[in-house]
Amino acid sequence: MRRYPHKQNPAGRGFTLVEVMVVVVIIGMLAAILVPVLGGIIRRTNEAAVKVEINSMENAIADFKAKYGCDPPDHLHLFETAAGWRDLHGGPASRAKIRRIWPRFRFDIQRDFNRDGNFFDDPNEPNKNTMLSGAECLVFFLGGIANRDANGKFFMTGFSKNPLNPWKLPPTDANGNTIDESRDGPFFEFNPNRLVDVDLPTSATDPTGDGFPEFIDSLSNQTAPYLYLSSNGGRGYDEEAGWVYHHFQIPVNGVHNRNFPYRQSDNGPFWNAKSFQIISPGYGPHEKILSDGTITNEFCPYGINDVYDPENVD
């Protein structure tokens, strides 16, 4: 009987150190190429989400205008007492803006806007008032009257259908739960997780700001709100509206912050000259950081000049 020898399969050859290093280098090169690409895709996706949200707010303003006949104002002085509304500092102008929306609005009713149990009058400053910035007006007029849940988060309740007192809060039951009633708005559903109050405390015993929230976008590390600026129906933009409490025009490294409407070119026409602008501050954080690492609420870059170039944005 003839026997045939079995062929032995040679053992699998391992990788040499040089080959492993080549593979590692190739993987590193691919990562160096792909990471920025993926990062750019994620960034563009996030920015697209903000643009969609701004478009939704623009549609909400159109709904507001269809209801009330005008765009929301972008700054407003509010008084909790009847005497305050008669004050010449902001009173007449604010009354005119409110009556444009609610012609039968009663200014002789006391209103506790921030629900602190007191009216916002100071014995030494009897007509002290709350000023709503463009950022606050965006939320106030599209969302209605603000309230807080048990965890302190803001939620918007729309406006009462009572033409004499549209700023009346919705009724609540014995447990403080809101009772549903027919109301106007909200015209836009603000995400409660992104409603913030950037104003400094109204007093040493009230660390919660002025009670009128602003709305921040969904970009990472965002700390500054959307800015809303109105052209007043084409009559012209008012620089006062750009004021947001911690967004003064404070020079940082010799550059002043810009909170005003954008132009199409140097000294050229404004963008949306007949309507309004909604501006995202871009990626945060935006607070000024001091040399010792302290973070302050002083600086928010909505831009450093008046020109907005859609092809060159951060």
PDB file of C-alpha atoms in Angstrom:
ATOM      1  CA  MET A   1       0.000   0.000   0.000  1.00  0.00           C
ATOM      2  CA  ARG A   2       1.315   3.287  -1.011  1.00  0.00           C
ATOM      3  CA  ARG A   3       1.304   6.132   1.451  1.00  0.00           C
ATOM      4  CA  TYR A   4       1.146   9.769   0.516  1.00  0.00           C
ATOM      5  CA  PRO A   5       2.680  12.229   2.878  1.00  0.00           C
ATOM      6  CA  HIS A   6       0.400  14.971   4.222  1.00  0.00           C
ATOM      7  CA  LYS A   7       1.445  18.453   3.332  1.00  0.00           C
ATOM      8  CA  GLN A   8       1.912  20.666   6.334  1.00  0.00           C
ATOM      9  CA  ASN A   9       0.231  24.100   6.136  1.00  0.00           C
ATOM     10  CA  PRO A  10       2.742  26.682   7.148  1.00  0.00           C
ATOM     11  CA  ALA A  11       1.819  28.677  10.251  1.00  0.00           C
ATOM     12  CA  GLY A  12       0.170  32.077   9.543  1.00  0.00           C
ATOM     13  CA  ARG A  13       2.765  34.788   9.266  1.00  0.00           C
ATOM     14  CA  GLY A  14       2.316  37.705  11.732  1.00  0.00           C
ATOM     15  CA  PHE A  15       2.665  41.404  10.965  1.00  0.00           C
ATOM     16  CA  THR A  16       6.038  42.941  11.336  1.00  0.00           C
ATOM     17  CA  LEU A  17       6.498  46.058  13.432  1.00  0.00           C
ATOM     18  CA  VAL A  18       7.060  48.073  10.279  1.00  0.00           C
ATOM     19  CA  GLU A  19       3.765  46.885   8.795  1.00  0.00           C
ATOM     20  CA  VAL A  20       1.878  47.729  12.004  1.00  0.00           C
ATOM     21  CA  MET A  21       3.405  51.196  12.030  1.00  0.00           C
ATOM     22  CA  VAL A  22       2.392  51.718   8.395  1.00  0.00           C
ATOM     23  CA  VAL A  23      -1.211  50.765   9.248  1.00  0.00           C
ATOM     24  CA  VAL A  24      -1.219  53.143  12.225  1.00  0.00           C
ATOM     25  CA  VAL A  25       0.101  55.958  10.051  1.00  0.00           C
ATOM     26  CA  ILE A  26      -2.572  55.296   7.413  1.00  0.00           C
ATOM     27  CA  ILE A  27      -5.323  55.281  10.060  1.00  0.00           C
ATOM     28  CA  GLY A  28      -3.958  58.531  11.470  1.00  0.00           C
ATOM     29  CA  MET A  29      -3.938  60.121   8.029  1.00  0.00           C
ATOM     30  CA  LEU A  30      -7.525  59.023   7.398  1.00  0.00           C
ATOM     31  CA  ALA A  31      -8.587  60.376  10.793  1.00  0.00           C
ATOM     32  CA  ALA A  32      -6.858  63.681  10.073  1.00  0.00           C
ATOM     33  CA  ILE A  33      -8.866  63.923   6.873  1.00  0.00           C
ATOM     34  CA  LEU A  34     -12.216  62.668   8.186  1.00  0.00           C
ATOM     35  CA  VAL A  35     -12.417  64.429  11.574  1.00  0.00           C
ATOM     36  CA  PRO A  36     -12.452  67.970  10.122  1.00  0.00           C
ATOM     37  CA  VAL A  37     -14.881  66.836   7.435  1.00  0.00           C
ATOM     38  CA  LEU A  38     -17.237  65.297   9.989  1.00  0.00           C
ATOM     39  CA  GLY A  39     -16.813  68.324  12.243  1.00  0.00           C
ATOM     40  CA  GLY A  40     -17.735  70.595   9.361  1.00  0.00           C
ATOM     41  CA  ILE A  41     -20.798  68.493   8.577  1.00  0.00           C
ATOM     42  CA  ILE A  42     -21.938  68.624  12.209  1.00  0.00           C
ATOM     43  CA  ARG A  43     -21.336  72.369  12.354  1.00  0.00           C
ATOM     44  CA  ARG A  44     -23.311  73.002   9.167  1.00  0.00           C
ATOM     45  CA  THR A  45     -26.123  70.764  10.438  1.00  0.00           C
ATOM     46  CA  ASN A  46     -26.320  72.712  13.702  1.00  0.00           C
ATOM     47  CA  GLU A  47     -26.277  76.035  11.868  1.00  0.00           C
ATOM     48  CA  ALA A  48     -29.008  74.799   9.526  1.00  0.00           C
ATOM     49  CA  ALA A  49     -31.151  73.960  12.563  1.00  0.00           C
ATOM     50  CA  VAL A  50     -30.770  77.542  13.805  1.00  0.00           C
ATOM     51  CA  LYS A  51     -31.764  78.894  10.391  1.00  0.00           C
ATOM     52  CA  VAL A  52     -34.861  76.696  10.409  1.00  0.00           C
ATOM     53  CA  GLU A  53     -35.732  77.945  13.880  1.00  0.00           C
ATOM     54  CA  ILE A  54     -35.308  81.578  12.817  1.00  0.00           C
ATOM     55  CA  ASN A  55     -37.574  80.906   9.833  1.00  0.00           C
ATOM     56  CA  SER A  56     -40.158  79.455  12.217  1.00  0.00           C
ATOM     57  CA  MET A  57     -39.991  82.569  14.391  1.00  0.00           C
ATOM     58  CA  GLU A  58     -40.369  84.729  11.289  1.00  0.00           C
ATOM     59  CA  ASN A  59     -43.536  82.789  10.466  1.00  0.00           C
ATOM     60  CA  ALA A  60     -44.723  83.295  14.041  1.00  0.00           C
ATOM     61  CA  ILE A  61     -44.216  87.053  13.682  1.00  0.00           C
ATOM     62  CA  ALA A  62     -46.287  86.907  10.496  1.00  0.00           C
ATOM     63  CA  ASP A  63     -49.044  85.167  12.487  1.00  0.00           C
ATOM     64  CA  PHE A  64     -48.781  87.831  15.192  1.00  0.00           C
ATOM     65  CA  LYS A  65     -49.088  90.549  12.556  1.00  0.00           C
ATOM     66  CA  ALA A  66     -52.097  88.828  11.004  1.00  0.00           C
ATOM     67  CA  LYS A  67     -53.738  88.816  14.438  1.00  0.00           C
ATOM     68  CA  TYR A  68     -52.858  92.313  15.634  1.00  0.00           C
ATOM     69  CA  GLY A  69     -52.047  94.255  12.483  1.00  0.00           C
ATOM     70  CA  CYS A  70     -48.388  95.038  13.234  1.00  0.00           C
ATOM     71  CA  ASP A  71     -45.048  93.425  14.011  1.00  0.00           C
ATOM     72  CA  PRO A  72     -44.093  93.147  17.692  1.00  0.00           C
ATOM     73  CA  PRO A  73     -42.156  96.154  19.015  1.00  0.00           C
ATOM     74  CA  ASP A  74     -38.514  95.535  19.857  1.00  0.00           C
ATOM     75  CA  HIS A  75     -38.281  97.538  23.080  1.00  0.00           C
ATOM     76  CA  LEU A  76     -40.819  98.539  25.649  1.00  0.00           C
ATOM     77  CA  HIS A  77     -40.998 100.141  29.092  1.00  0.00           C
ATOM     78  CA  LEU A  78     -43.381  98.336  31.458  1.00  0.00           C
ATOM     79  CA  PHE A  79     -44.852  99.779  34.636  1.00  0.00           C
ATOM     80  CA  GLU A  80     -46.624  97.866  37.377  1.00  0.00           C
ATOM     81  CA  THR A  81     -48.576 100.885  38.615  1.00  0.00           C
ATOM     82  CA  ALA A  82     -50.953 103.307  36.946  1.00  0.00           C
ATOM     83  CA  ALA A  83     -48.727 106.216  37.989  1.00  0.00           C
ATOM     84  CA  GLY A  84     -45.786 104.648  36.192  1.00  0.00           C
ATOM     85  CA  TRP A  85     -47.551 104.660  32.848  1.00  0.00           C
ATOM     86  CA  ARG A  86     -47.953 108.421  33.168  1.00  0.00           C
ATOM     87  CA  ASP A  87     -44.203 108.868  33.615  1.00  0.00           C
ATOM     88  CA  LEU A  88     -42.630 110.731  30.716  1.00  0.00           C
ATOM     89  CA  HIS A  89     -39.643 108.353  30.671  1.00  0.00           C
ATOM     90  CA  GLY A  90     -40.841 105.714  28.225  1.00  0.00           C
ATOM     91  CA  GLY A  91     -44.466 105.870  29.318  1.00  0.00           C
ATOM     92  CA  PRO A  92     -46.134 107.676  26.386  1.00  0.00           C
ATOM     93  CA  ALA A  93     -44.129 105.825  23.723  1.00  0.00           C
ATOM     94  CA  SER A  94     -44.812 102.461  25.326  1.00  0.00           C
ATOM     95  CA  ARG A  95     -48.512 103.210  25.720  1.00  0.00           C
ATOM     96  CA  ALA A  96     -48.689 104.007  21.995  1.00  0.00           C
ATOM     97  CA  LYS A  97     -47.008 100.700  21.089  1.00  0.00           C
ATOM     98  CA  ILE A  98     -49.353  98.724  23.321  1.00  0.00           C
ATOM     99  CA  ARG A  99     -52.484 100.466  22.049  1.00  0.00           C
ATOM    100  CA  ARG A 100     -51.436  99.674  18.490  1.00  0.00           C
ATOM    101  CA  ILE A 101     -51.837  96.011  19.469  1.00  0.00           C
ATOM    102  CA  TRP A 102     -54.579  96.240  22.114  1.00  0.00           C
ATOM    103  CA  PRO A 103     -56.557  99.466  21.535  1.00  0.00           C
ATOM    104  CA  ARG A 104     -58.666  98.972  24.696  1.00  0.00           C
ATOM    105  CA  PHE A 105     -55.768  98.127  27.023  1.00  0.00           C
ATOM    106  CA  ARG A 106     -56.295  99.517  30.536  1.00  0.00           C
ATOM    107  CA  PHE A 107     -53.278 101.283  32.022  1.00  0.00           C
ATOM    108  CA  ASP A 108     -54.990 101.951  35.362  1.00  0.00           C
ATOM    109  CA  ILE A 109     -54.672  98.317  36.492  1.00  0.00           C
ATOM    110  CA  GLN A 110     -51.783  97.341  38.751  1.00  0.00           C
ATOM    111  CA  ARG A 111     -49.899  94.331  37.417  1.00  0.00           C
ATOM    112  CA  ASP A 112     -47.286  92.281  39.244  1.00  0.00           C
ATOM    113  CA  PHE A 113     -45.245  91.376  36.171  1.00  0.00           C
ATOM    114  CA  ASN A 114     -42.509  89.435  37.940  1.00  0.00           C
ATOM    115  CA  ARG A 115     -44.910  87.923  40.511  1.00  0.00           C
ATOM    116  CA  ASP A 116     -42.719  88.835  43.456  1.00  0.00           C
ATOM    117  CA  GLY A 117     -45.718  89.908  45.522  1.00  0.00           C
ATOM    118  CA  ASN A 118     -44.753  93.558  45.240  1.00  0.00           C
ATOM    119  CA  PHE A 119     -45.259  96.258  42.677  1.00  0.00           C
ATOM    120  CA  PHE A 120     -42.111  97.423  40.969  1.00  0.00           C
ATOM    121  CA  ASP A 121     -42.094 100.842  42.581  1.00  0.00           C
ATOM    122  CA  ASP A 122     -39.240 102.017  44.762  1.00  0.00           C
ATOM    123  CA  PRO A 123     -39.902 104.638  47.460  1.00  0.00           C
ATOM    124  CA  ASN A 124     -36.875 106.565  46.234  1.00  0.00           C
ATOM    125  CA  GLU A 125     -37.702 105.991  42.561  1.00  0.00           C
ATOM    126  CA  PRO A 126     -41.508 105.804  42.343  1.00  0.00           C
ATOM    127  CA  ASN A 127     -41.717 105.308  38.597  1.00  0.00           C
ATOM    128  CA  LYS A 128     -39.016 102.712  38.260  1.00  0.00           C
ATOM    129  CA  ASN A 129     -39.867 100.451  35.341  1.00  0.00           C
ATOM    130  CA  THR A 130     -38.906  97.276  33.548  1.00  0.00           C
ATOM    131  CA  MET A 131     -37.444  97.737  30.100  1.00  0.00           C
ATOM    132  CA  LEU A 132     -37.886  94.891  27.657  1.00  0.00           C
ATOM    133  CA  SER A 133     -35.024  94.546  25.196  1.00  0.00           C
ATOM    134  CA  GLY A 134     -35.357  93.183  21.685  1.00  0.00           C
ATOM    135  CA  ALA A 135     -34.414  89.735  22.979  1.00  0.00           C
ATOM    136  CA  GLU A 136     -37.131  89.887  25.641  1.00  0.00           C
ATOM    137  CA  CYS A 137     -39.736  91.348  23.272  1.00  0.00           C
ATOM    138  CA  LEU A 138     -39.235  88.408  20.911  1.00  0.00           C
ATOM    139  CA  VAL A 139     -40.268  85.979  23.647  1.00  0.00           C
ATOM    140  CA  PHE A 140     -42.901  88.200  25.262  1.00  0.00           C
ATOM    141  CA  PHE A 141     -44.909  88.985  22.142  1.00  0.00           C
ATOM    142  CA  LEU A 142     -44.581  85.576  20.494  1.00  0.00           C
ATOM    143  CA  GLY A 143     -44.975  83.594  23.715  1.00  0.00           C
ATOM    144  CA  GLY A 144     -47.240  85.744  25.837  1.00  0.00           C
ATOM    145  CA  ILE A 145     -47.097  86.044  29.606  1.00  0.00           C
ATOM    146  CA  ALA A 146     -44.321  84.021  31.237  1.00  0.00           C
ATOM    147  CA  ASN A 147     -44.873  81.700  34.165  1.00  0.00           C
ATOM    148  CA  ARG A 148     -42.659  79.210  35.985  1.00  0.00           C
ATOM    149  CA  ASP A 149     -43.160  75.556  36.785  1.00  0.00           C
ATOM    150  CA  ALA A 150     -42.331  73.872  40.095  1.00  0.00           C
ATOM    151  CA  ASN A 151     -38.673  73.611  39.041  1.00  0.00           C
ATOM    152  CA  GLY A 152     -38.401  77.295  38.202  1.00  0.00           C
ATOM    153  CA  LYS A 153     -38.402  76.786  34.431  1.00  0.00           C
ATOM    154  CA  PHE A 154     -40.173  79.358  32.315  1.00  0.00           C
ATOM    155  CA  PHE A 155     -43.125  78.450  30.145  1.00  0.00           C
ATOM    156  CA  MET A 156     -45.199  80.816  28.047  1.00  0.00           C
ATOM    157  CA  THR A 157     -48.972  81.115  28.455  1.00  0.00           C
ATOM    158  CA  GLY A 158     -50.111  83.355  25.603  1.00  0.00           C
ATOM    159  CA  PHE A 159     -52.383  86.362  26.151  1.00  0.00           C
ATOM    160  CA  SER A 160     -55.818  86.629  27.692  1.00  0.00           C
ATOM    161  CA  LYS A 161     -58.651  87.259  25.263  1.00  0.00           C
ATOM    162  CA  ASN A 162     -59.860  90.028  27.574  1.00  0.00           C
ATOM    163  CA  PRO A 163     -59.220  93.161  25.437  1.00  0.00           C
ATOM    164  CA  LEU A 164     -58.981  95.320  28.559  1.00  0.00           C
ATOM    165  CA  ASN A 165     -56.412  93.154  30.314  1.00  0.00           C
ATOM    166  CA  PRO A 166     -54.648  90.848  27.815  1.00  0.00           C
ATOM    167  CA  TRP A 167     -51.684  90.440  30.162  1.00  0.00           C
ATOM    168  CA  LYS A 168     -53.727  88.644  32.790  1.00  0.00           C
ATOM    169  CA  LEU A 169     -52.239  85.321  33.847  1.00  0.00           C
ATOM    170  CA  PRO A 170     -54.310  82.202  33.220  1.00  0.00           C
ATOM    171  CA  PRO A 171     -56.211  81.015  36.310  1.00  0.00           C
ATOM    172  CA  THR A 172     -54.766  78.341  38.586  1.00  0.00           C
ATOM    173  CA  ASP A 173     -56.291  75.767  40.901  1.00  0.00           C
ATOM    174  CA  ALA A 174     -55.660  75.385  44.641  1.00  0.00           C
ATOM    175  CA  ASN A 175     -52.400  73.552  43.918  1.00  0.00           C
ATOM    176  CA  GLY A 176     -51.090  76.255  41.619  1.00  0.00           C
ATOM    177  CA  ASN A 177     -51.678  74.254  38.438  1.00  0.00           C
ATOM    178  CA  THR A 178     -52.702  76.262  35.390  1.00  0.00           C
ATOM    179  CA  ILE A 179     -56.327  75.848  34.390  1.00  0.00           C
ATOM    180  CA  ASP A 180     -56.806  75.699  30.649  1.00  0.00           C
ATOM    181  CA  GLU A 181     -58.637  78.632  29.138  1.00  0.00           C
ATOM    182  CA  SER A 182     -58.966  80.028  25.665  1.00  0.00           C
ATOM    183  CA  ARG A 183     -56.060  82.387  25.026  1.00  0.00           C
ATOM    184  CA  ASP A 184     -54.329  84.060  22.106  1.00  0.00           C
ATOM    185  CA  GLY A 185     -51.009  82.365  21.401  1.00  0.00           C
ATOM    186  CA  PRO A 186     -48.350  81.388  22.035  1.00  0.00           C
ATOM    187  CA  PHE A 187     -47.515  82.079  18.423  1.00  0.00           C
ATOM    188  CA  PHE A 188     -44.246  80.141  18.780  1.00  0.00           C
ATOM    189  CA  GLU A 189     -43.509  77.160  21.008  1.00  0.00           C
ATOM    190  CA  PHE A 190     -40.390  78.123  22.932  1.00  0.00           C
ATOM    191  CA  ASN A 191     -38.384  75.201  24.289  1.00  0.00           C
ATOM    192  CA  PRO A 192     -38.463  75.723  28.098  1.00  0.00           C
ATOM    193  CA  ASN A 193     -34.924  74.349  28.366  1.00  0.00           C
ATOM    194  CA  ARG A 194     -33.668  77.289  26.304  1.00  0.00           C
ATOM    195  CA  LEU A 195     -35.609  80.080  27.988  1.00  0.00           C
ATOM    196  CA  VAL A 196     -33.200  82.066  30.165  1.00  0.00           C
ATOM    197  CA  ASP A 197     -33.190  85.318  32.132  1.00  0.00           C
ATOM    198  CA  VAL A 198     -29.877  87.052  31.476  1.00  0.00           C
ATOM    199  CA  ASP A 199     -30.683  90.193  33.467  1.00  0.00           C
ATOM    200  CA  LEU A 200     -29.000  90.813  36.779  1.00  0.00           C
ATOM    201  CA  PRO A 201     -31.083  90.312  39.955  1.00  0.00           C
ATOM    202  CA  THR A 202     -33.727  92.959  40.580  1.00  0.00           C
ATOM    203  CA  SER A 203     -32.742  93.124  44.257  1.00  0.00           C
ATOM    204  CA  ALA A 204     -30.505  91.497  46.841  1.00  0.00           C
ATOM    205  CA  THR A 205     -33.384  89.210  47.842  1.00  0.00           C
ATOM    206  CA  ASP A 206     -34.444  88.339  44.292  1.00  0.00           C
ATOM    207  CA  PRO A 207     -31.641  86.590  42.374  1.00  0.00           C
ATOM    208  CA  THR A 208     -33.875  85.577  39.483  1.00  0.00           C
ATOM    209  CA  GLY A 209     -33.575  88.576  37.156  1.00  0.00           C
ATOM    210  CA  ASP A 210     -36.510  90.649  35.960  1.00  0.00           C
ATOM    211  CA  GLY A 211     -38.827  87.725  35.205  1.00  0.00           C
ATOM    212  CA  PHE A 212     -38.914  88.298  31.447  1.00  0.00           C
ATOM    213  CA  PRO A 213     -37.056  85.475  29.684  1.00  0.00           C
ATOM    214  CA  GLU A 214     -34.942  85.482  26.555  1.00  0.00           C
ATOM    215  CA  PHE A 215     -34.461  82.569  24.149  1.00  0.00           C
ATOM    216  CA  ILE A 216     -31.098  81.050  23.245  1.00  0.00           C
ATOM    217  CA  ASP A 217     -30.423  78.991  20.130  1.00  0.00           C
ATOM    218  CA  SER A 218     -29.360  75.342  20.092  1.00  0.00           C
ATOM    219  CA  LEU A 219     -25.671  75.896  19.265  1.00  0.00           C
ATOM    220  CA  SER A 220     -23.157  74.416  21.689  1.00  0.00           C
ATOM    221  CA  ASN A 221     -22.087  76.478  24.717  1.00  0.00           C
ATOM    222  CA  GLN A 222     -24.721  79.085  23.946  1.00  0.00           C
ATOM    223  CA  THR A 223     -25.163  81.697  26.667  1.00  0.00           C
ATOM    224  CA  ALA A 224     -26.551  84.686  24.745  1.00  0.00           C
ATOM    225  CA  PRO A 225     -30.085  85.054  23.372  1.00  0.00           C
ATOM    226  CA  TYR A 226     -31.491  85.683  19.943  1.00  0.00           C
ATOM    227  CA  LEU A 227     -31.687  89.406  19.267  1.00  0.00           C
ATOM    228  CA  TYR A 228     -34.846  90.829  17.686  1.00  0.00           C
ATOM    229  CA  LEU A 229     -34.817  94.218  15.970  1.00  0.00           C
ATOM    230  CA  SER A 230     -37.840  95.821  14.306  1.00  0.00           C
ATOM    231  CA  SER A 231     -37.862  98.460  11.576  1.00  0.00           C
ATOM    232  CA  ASN A 232     -41.161  99.750  13.024  1.00  0.00           C
ATOM    233  CA  GLY A 233     -43.055  98.932   9.883  1.00  0.00           C
ATOM    234  CA  GLY A 234     -40.396 100.499   7.667  1.00  0.00           C
ATOM    235  CA  ARG A 235     -40.181 103.729   9.671  1.00  0.00           C
ATOM    236  CA  GLY A 236     -36.641 102.857  10.707  1.00  0.00           C
ATOM    237  CA  TYR A 237     -34.663 100.822  13.202  1.00  0.00           C
ATOM    238  CA  ASP A 238     -34.210 102.193  16.721  1.00  0.00           C
ATOM    239  CA  GLU A 239     -30.792 101.632  18.284  1.00  0.00           C
ATOM    240  CA  GLU A 240     -32.302 101.362  21.756  1.00  0.00           C
ATOM    241  CA  ALA A 241     -33.743  97.951  20.944  1.00  0.00           C
ATOM    242  CA  GLY A 242     -30.310  96.304  20.721  1.00  0.00           C
ATOM    243  CA  TRP A 243     -29.787  96.772  24.416  1.00  0.00           C
ATOM    244  CA  VAL A 244     -29.554  93.506  26.327  1.00  0.00           C
ATOM    245  CA  TYR A 245     -28.476  93.706  29.949  1.00  0.00           C
ATOM    246  CA  HIS A 246     -25.107  91.982  29.773  1.00  0.00           C
ATOM    247  CA  HIS A 247     -24.541  92.904  26.142  1.00  0.00           C
ATOM    248  CA  PHE A 248     -23.522  96.528  26.434  1.00  0.00           C
ATOM    249  CA  GLN A 249     -21.144  97.974  23.867  1.00  0.00           C
ATOM    250  CA  ILE A 250     -18.175  97.341  26.101  1.00  0.00           C
ATOM    251  CA  PRO A 251     -14.755  97.465  24.419  1.00  0.00           C
ATOM    252  CA  VAL A 252     -12.937  94.155  24.659  1.00  0.00           C
ATOM    253  CA  ASN A 253      -9.385  94.213  23.342  1.00  0.00           C
ATOM    254  CA  GLY A 254     -10.200  97.583  21.812  1.00  0.00           C
ATOM    255  CA  VAL A 255     -13.264  96.298  19.935  1.00  0.00           C
ATOM    256  CA  HIS A 256     -16.786  97.448  20.778  1.00  0.00           C
ATOM    257  CA  ASN A 257     -19.656  95.000  20.837  1.00  0.00           C
ATOM    258  CA  ARG A 258     -22.378  95.565  18.246  1.00  0.00           C
ATOM    259  CA  ASN A 259     -26.031  95.139  19.176  1.00  0.00           C
ATOM    260  CA  PHE A 260     -27.584  97.055  16.293  1.00  0.00           C
ATOM    261  CA  PRO A 261     -29.235  96.071  13.000  1.00  0.00           C
ATOM    262  CA  TYR A 262     -27.023  94.837  10.206  1.00  0.00           C
ATOM    263  CA  ARG A 263     -26.408  96.726   6.981  1.00  0.00           C
ATOM    264  CA  GLN A 264     -25.741  95.262   3.555  1.00  0.00           C
ATOM    265  CA  SER A 265     -22.565  97.353   3.127  1.00  0.00           C
ATOM    266  CA  ASP A 266     -20.675 100.127   4.923  1.00  0.00           C
ATOM    267  CA  ASN A 267     -23.177 102.956   5.464  1.00  0.00           C
ATOM    268  CA  GLY A 268     -25.492 101.101   3.088  1.00  0.00           C
ATOM    269  CA  PRO A 269     -29.122 100.051   3.475  1.00  0.00           C
ATOM    270  CA  PHE A 270     -30.215  97.843   6.347  1.00  0.00           C
ATOM    271  CA  TRP A 271     -31.098  94.254   5.747  1.00  0.00           C
ATOM    272  CA  ASN A 272     -34.892  93.810   5.928  1.00  0.00           C
ATOM    273  CA  ALA A 273     -35.385  97.570   5.950  1.00  0.00           C
ATOM    274  CA  LYS A 274     -39.182  97.188   5.911  1.00  0.00           C
ATOM    275  CA  SER A 275     -39.539  94.369   8.417  1.00  0.00           C
ATOM    276  CA  PHE A 276     -37.225  93.034  11.135  1.00  0.00           C
ATOM    277  CA  GLN A 277     -34.027  91.138  11.908  1.00  0.00           C
ATOM    278  CA  ILE A 278     -33.594  88.094  14.151  1.00  0.00           C
ATOM    279  CA  ILE A 279     -29.922  87.574  14.973  1.00  0.00           C
ATOM    280  CA  SER A 280     -28.196  84.567  16.495  1.00  0.00           C
ATOM    281  CA  PRO A 281     -24.955  85.409  18.319  1.00  0.00           C
ATOM    282  CA  GLY A 282     -23.263  82.297  16.925  1.00  0.00           C
ATOM    283  CA  TYR A 283     -21.285  79.716  18.835  1.00  0.00           C
ATOM    284  CA  GLY A 284     -20.676  80.509  22.517  1.00  0.00           C
ATOM    285  CA  PRO A 285     -19.752  81.053  25.211  1.00  0.00           C
ATOM    286  CA  HIS A 286     -19.851  84.830  24.919  1.00  0.00           C
ATOM    287  CA  GLU A 287     -19.085  86.190  28.361  1.00  0.00           C
ATOM    288  CA  LYS A 288     -15.989  88.273  28.898  1.00  0.00           C
ATOM    289  CA  ILE A 289     -13.340  86.282  30.802  1.00  0.00           C
ATOM    290  CA  LEU A 290     -11.035  88.278  33.053  1.00  0.00           C
ATOM    291  CA  SER A 291      -7.324  87.589  33.476  1.00  0.00           C
ATOM    292  CA  ASP A 292      -7.959  85.705  36.734  1.00  0.00           C
ATOM    293  CA  GLY A 293     -10.432  83.394  34.998  1.00  0.00           C
ATOM    294  CA  THR A 294     -13.544  85.085  36.346  1.00  0.00           C
ATOM    295  CA  ILE A 295     -16.444  84.925  33.900  1.00  0.00           C
ATOM    296  CA  THR A 296     -18.481  88.108  33.710  1.00  0.00           C
ATOM    297  CA  ASN A 297     -21.830  88.929  32.126  1.00  0.00           C
ATOM    298  CA  GLU A 298     -20.527  91.861  30.150  1.00  0.00           C
ATOM    299  CA  PHE A 299     -19.865  90.914  26.575  1.00  0.00           C
ATOM    300  CA  CYS A 300     -21.759  89.194  23.836  1.00  0.00           C
ATOM    301  CA  PRO A 301     -20.464  89.478  20.261  1.00  0.00           C
ATOM    302  CA  TYR A 302     -23.331  89.879  17.828  1.00  0.00           C
ATOM    303  CA  GLY A 303     -20.654  91.245  15.517  1.00  0.00           C
ATOM    304  CA  ILE A 304     -18.029  93.984  15.562  1.00  0.00           C
ATOM    305  CA  ASN A 305     -19.323  96.139  12.727  1.00  0.00           C
ATOM    306  CA  ASP A 306     -22.568  97.004  10.972  1.00  0.00           C
ATOM    307  CA  VAL A 307     -22.109  94.841   7.868  1.00  0.00           C
ATOM    308  CA  TYR A 308     -23.524  91.336   7.519  1.00  0.00           C
ATOM    309  CA  ASP A 309     -22.187  89.206   4.680  1.00  0.00           C
ATOM    310  CA  PRO A 310     -24.263  86.021   4.198  1.00  0.00           C
ATOM    311  CA  GLU A 311     -21.303  84.392   2.461  1.00  0.00           C
ATOM    312  CA  ASN A 312     -18.936  85.002   5.371  1.00  0.00           C
ATOM    313  CA  VAL A 313     -20.494  84.187   8.719  1.00  0.00           C
ATOM    314  CA  ASP A 314     -19.240  82.466  11.852  1.00  0.00           C
TER     315      ASP A 314
END
